[in-house]
């Protein structure tokens, strides 16, 4: 009798262990079946990168209408690392307000778009190593009396929707009247026609306007550190792509190519 009970217990344990093993195996199997995004890019034959089209010198149109800039050069370096051909690349225009959606919904494989790494964004996407550090400042008319963020209290200030500068301004100067624009050129137009007293954004982007137009100036103060990095979707299936992107950025830094690119685009 005692022996029979022991045999039954042994059978029950064996059944539980076997079922557990198969369930776990099935789980692992499903994980492995998830389409790997790196493999999907290889199968497709080209990489899709979300880039800016109005942000000199990172992503903008040259006089022939061709997209160019530092971010575009980095996108080409990534395409070259994947395909040994930098032209296996499709560039899709993104703005600060739609770049995360275009990435998370799969419209683009990666985002290289003057995008700052922030803890809030890290909840939604993964970031590569940083390839550039900018800082937030102000662009004002040459004759403006504004010399710091504090002077913006009660004033109409232009921001680009979805940028870190928009968030920082609302936090640091809650009494400023924030006017949002979709593109930098629209905000610049509003500054020129007096609708707004200042634009706040990254120094590297605003500098271009100050260099080309003596009726506006950029302040010397910086209110934040803005490390730019490449955005990749979260998840195990995107790990290989992120590793590849990181490898490219590390290589650009180690072999000093990144400094040559900064010089090419007037960034240092
Ligand atoms: N780097 C800032 C950001 O990620 C602003 C630059 C931009 O993307 O226009 O929000």
Tab-separated table of N, CA and C in Angstrom, residues 187-243:
chain	number	residue	atom	x	y	z
A	187	UNK	N	8.748	79.271	-36.279
A	187	UNK	CA	9.050	80.013	-35.046
A	187	UNK	C	9.915	81.233	-35.355
A	188	UNK	N	10.865	81.057	-36.260
A	188	UNK	CA	11.765	82.144	-36.657
A	188	UNK	C	10.967	83.270	-37.322
A	189	UNK	N	10.024	82.892	-38.164
A	189	UNK	CA	9.141	83.858	-38.834
A	189	UNK	C	8.377	84.677	-37.775
A	190	UNK	N	7.873	83.993	-36.752
A	190	UNK	CA	7.108	84.664	-35.685
A	190	UNK	C	7.999	85.609	-34.874
A	191	UNK	N	9.273	85.240	-34.718
A	191	UNK	CA	10.217	86.107	-34.001
A	191	UNK	C	10.475	87.371	-34.838
A	192	UNK	N	10.632	87.170	-36.135
A	192	UNK	CA	10.935	88.282	-37.040
A	192	UNK	C	9.765	89.265	-37.138
A	193	UNK	N	8.529	88.729	-37.116
A	193	UNK	CA	7.399	89.656	-37.261
A	193	UNK	C	6.857	90.150	-35.912
A	194	UNK	N	7.576	89.814	-34.833
A	194	UNK	CA	7.233	90.370	-33.527
A	194	UNK	C	6.130	89.646	-32.761
A	195	UNK	N	5.637	88.515	-33.291
A	195	UNK	CA	4.603	87.748	-32.570
A	195	UNK	C	5.155	87.212	-31.246
A	196	UNK	N	6.420	86.828	-31.258
A	196	UNK	CA	7.063	86.322	-30.033
A	196	UNK	C	8.334	87.129	-29.741
A	197	UNK	N	8.735	87.119	-28.446
A	197	UNK	CA	9.912	87.913	-28.035
A	197	UNK	C	11.195	87.090	-28.076
A	198	UNK	N	11.037	85.771	-28.063
A	198	UNK	CA	12.220	84.889	-28.055
A	198	UNK	C	11.816	83.496	-28.519
A	199	UNK	N	12.816	82.744	-28.981
A	199	UNK	CA	12.615	81.300	-29.234
A	199	UNK	C	13.554	80.581	-28.280
A	200	UNK	N	13.073	79.539	-27.635
A	200	UNK	CA	13.995	78.747	-26.817
A	200	UNK	C	14.107	77.338	-27.405
A	201	UNK	N	15.383	76.927	-27.568
A	201	UNK	CA	15.672	75.574	-28.072
A	201	UNK	C	17.170	75.297	-27.898
A	202	UNK	N	17.666	74.285	-28.628
A	202	UNK	CA	19.080	73.917	-28.504
A	202	UNK	C	19.975	74.952	-29.191
A	203	UNK	N	21.103	75.249	-28.550
A	203	UNK	CA	22.055	76.231	-29.102
A	203	UNK	C	22.503	75.882	-30.517
A	204	UNK	N	22.746	74.596	-30.756
A	204	UNK	CA	23.275	74.176	-32.061
A	204	UNK	C	22.294	74.464	-33.187
A	205	UNK	N	21.015	74.462	-32.865
A	205	UNK	CA	19.995	74.705	-33.890
A	205	UNK	C	19.768	76.207	-34.052
A	206	UNK	N	19.706	76.932	-32.937
A	206	UNK	CA	19.440	78.380	-32.988
A	206	UNK	C	20.628	79.143	-33.578
A	207	UNK	N	21.844	78.627	-33.345
A	207	UNK	CA	23.055	79.318	-33.812
A	207	UNK	C	22.990	79.608	-35.311
A	208	UNK	N	22.456	78.662	-36.056
A	208	UNK	CA	22.374	78.804	-37.500
A	208	UNK	C	21.600	80.070	-37.914
A	209	UNK	N	20.541	80.397	-37.166
A	209	UNK	CA	19.762	81.603	-37.478
A	209	UNK	C	20.579	82.855	-37.152
A	210	UNK	N	21.282	82.823	-35.999
A	210	UNK	CA	22.092	83.984	-35.596
A	210	UNK	C	23.241	84.213	-36.578
A	211	UNK	N	23.797	83.126	-37.124
A	211	UNK	CA	24.926	83.260	-38.058
A	211	UNK	C	24.491	83.884	-39.381
A	212	UNK	N	23.262	83.594	-39.778
A	212	UNK	CA	22.796	84.051	-41.091
A	212	UNK	C	21.967	85.321	-41.064
A	213	UNK	N	21.674	85.837	-39.875
A	213	UNK	CA	20.807	87.005	-39.787
A	213	UNK	C	21.286	87.884	-38.625
A	214	UNK	N	21.882	89.024	-38.977
A	214	UNK	CA	22.465	89.890	-37.938
A	214	UNK	C	21.394	90.618	-37.106
A	215	UNK	N	20.122	90.507	-37.500
A	215	UNK	CA	19.074	91.180	-36.719
A	215	UNK	C	18.602	90.323	-35.540
A	216	UNK	N	19.173	89.109	-35.402
A	216	UNK	CA	18.864	88.271	-34.230
A	216	UNK	C	20.166	87.824	-33.568
A	217	UNK	N	20.072	87.478	-32.279
A	217	UNK	CA	21.279	87.000	-31.569
A	217	UNK	C	20.917	85.847	-30.623
A	218	UNK	N	21.940	85.059	-30.322
A	218	UNK	CA	21.744	83.940	-29.405
A	218	UNK	C	22.424	84.279	-28.080
A	219	UNK	N	21.759	83.994	-26.961
A	219	UNK	CA	22.389	84.290	-25.667
A	219	UNK	C	23.525	83.300	-25.380
A	220	UNK	N	24.459	83.747	-24.519
A	220	UNK	CA	25.583	82.863	-24.189
A	220	UNK	C	25.241	81.837	-23.118
A	221	UNK	N	24.210	82.140	-22.304
A	221	UNK	CA	23.869	81.212	-21.204
A	221	UNK	C	23.264	79.906	-21.736
A	222	UNK	N	23.508	78.801	-20.993
A	222	UNK	CA	22.907	77.504	-21.318
A	222	UNK	C	22.109	77.045	-20.105
A	223	UNK	N	20.909	76.506	-20.374
A	223	UNK	CA	20.033	76.120	-19.261
A	223	UNK	C	19.884	74.616	-19.093
A	224	UNK	N	20.532	73.857	-19.958
A	224	UNK	CA	20.404	72.394	-19.833
A	224	UNK	C	21.541	71.727	-20.597
A	225	UNK	N	21.675	70.438	-20.371
A	225	UNK	CA	22.586	69.601	-21.167
A	225	UNK	C	21.694	68.687	-21.994
A	226	UNK	N	21.909	68.660	-23.298
A	226	UNK	CA	21.044	67.897	-24.206
A	226	UNK	C	21.862	66.854	-24.961
A	227	UNK	N	22.060	65.675	-24.365
A	227	UNK	CA	22.808	64.649	-25.111
A	227	UNK	C	21.946	64.038	-26.218
A	228	UNK	N	22.411	64.135	-27.470
A	228	UNK	CA	21.673	63.558	-28.608
A	228	UNK	C	22.061	62.094	-28.778
A	229	UNK	N	21.058	61.262	-29.066
A	229	UNK	CA	21.331	59.842	-29.320
A	229	UNK	C	20.324	59.307	-30.323
A	230	UNK	N	20.622	58.109	-30.826
A	230	UNK	CA	19.735	57.462	-31.796
A	230	UNK	C	18.666	56.687	-31.017
A	231	UNK	N	17.414	56.826	-31.430
A	231	UNK	CA	16.319	56.097	-30.786
A	231	UNK	C	16.020	54.797	-31.514
A	232	UNK	N	15.807	53.730	-30.711
A	232	UNK	CA	15.469	52.399	-31.243
A	232	UNK	C	14.298	51.882	-30.408
A	233	UNK	N	13.399	51.098	-31.023
A	233	UNK	CA	12.271	50.549	-30.243
A	233	UNK	C	12.772	49.662	-29.118
A	234	UNK	N	12.009	49.608	-28.034
A	234	UNK	CA	12.364	48.739	-26.917
A	234	UNK	C	12.104	47.280	-27.274
A	235	UNK	N	12.642	46.362	-26.493
A	235	UNK	CA	12.324	44.942	-26.670
A	235	UNK	C	13.500	44.137	-27.179
A	236	UNK	N	13.438	42.841	-26.774
A	236	UNK	CA	14.485	41.882	-27.119
A	236	UNK	C	14.758	41.833	-28.616
A	237	UNK	N	13.675	41.929	-29.415
A	237	UNK	CA	13.801	41.785	-30.873
A	237	UNK	C	14.525	42.972	-31.516
A	238	UNK	N	14.771	44.044	-30.731
A	238	UNK	CA	15.483	45.208	-31.285
A	238	UNK	C	16.905	45.333	-30.737
A	239	UNK	N	17.295	44.323	-29.929
A	239	UNK	CA	18.588	44.377	-29.251
A	239	UNK	C	19.756	44.381	-30.246
A	240	UNK	N	19.644	43.556	-31.239
A	240	UNK	CA	20.730	43.428	-32.212
A	240	UNK	C	20.905	44.738	-32.993
A	241	UNK	N	19.793	45.360	-33.341
A	241	UNK	CA	19.852	46.638	-34.064
A	241	UNK	C	20.513	47.699	-33.186
A	242	UNK	N	20.101	47.739	-31.906
A	242	UNK	CA	20.682	48.722	-30.984
A	242	UNK	C	22.188	48.489	-30.837
A	243	UNK	N	22.589	47.216	-30.745
A	243	UNK	CA	24.030	46.898	-30.627
A	243	UNK	C	24.795	47.376	-31.857
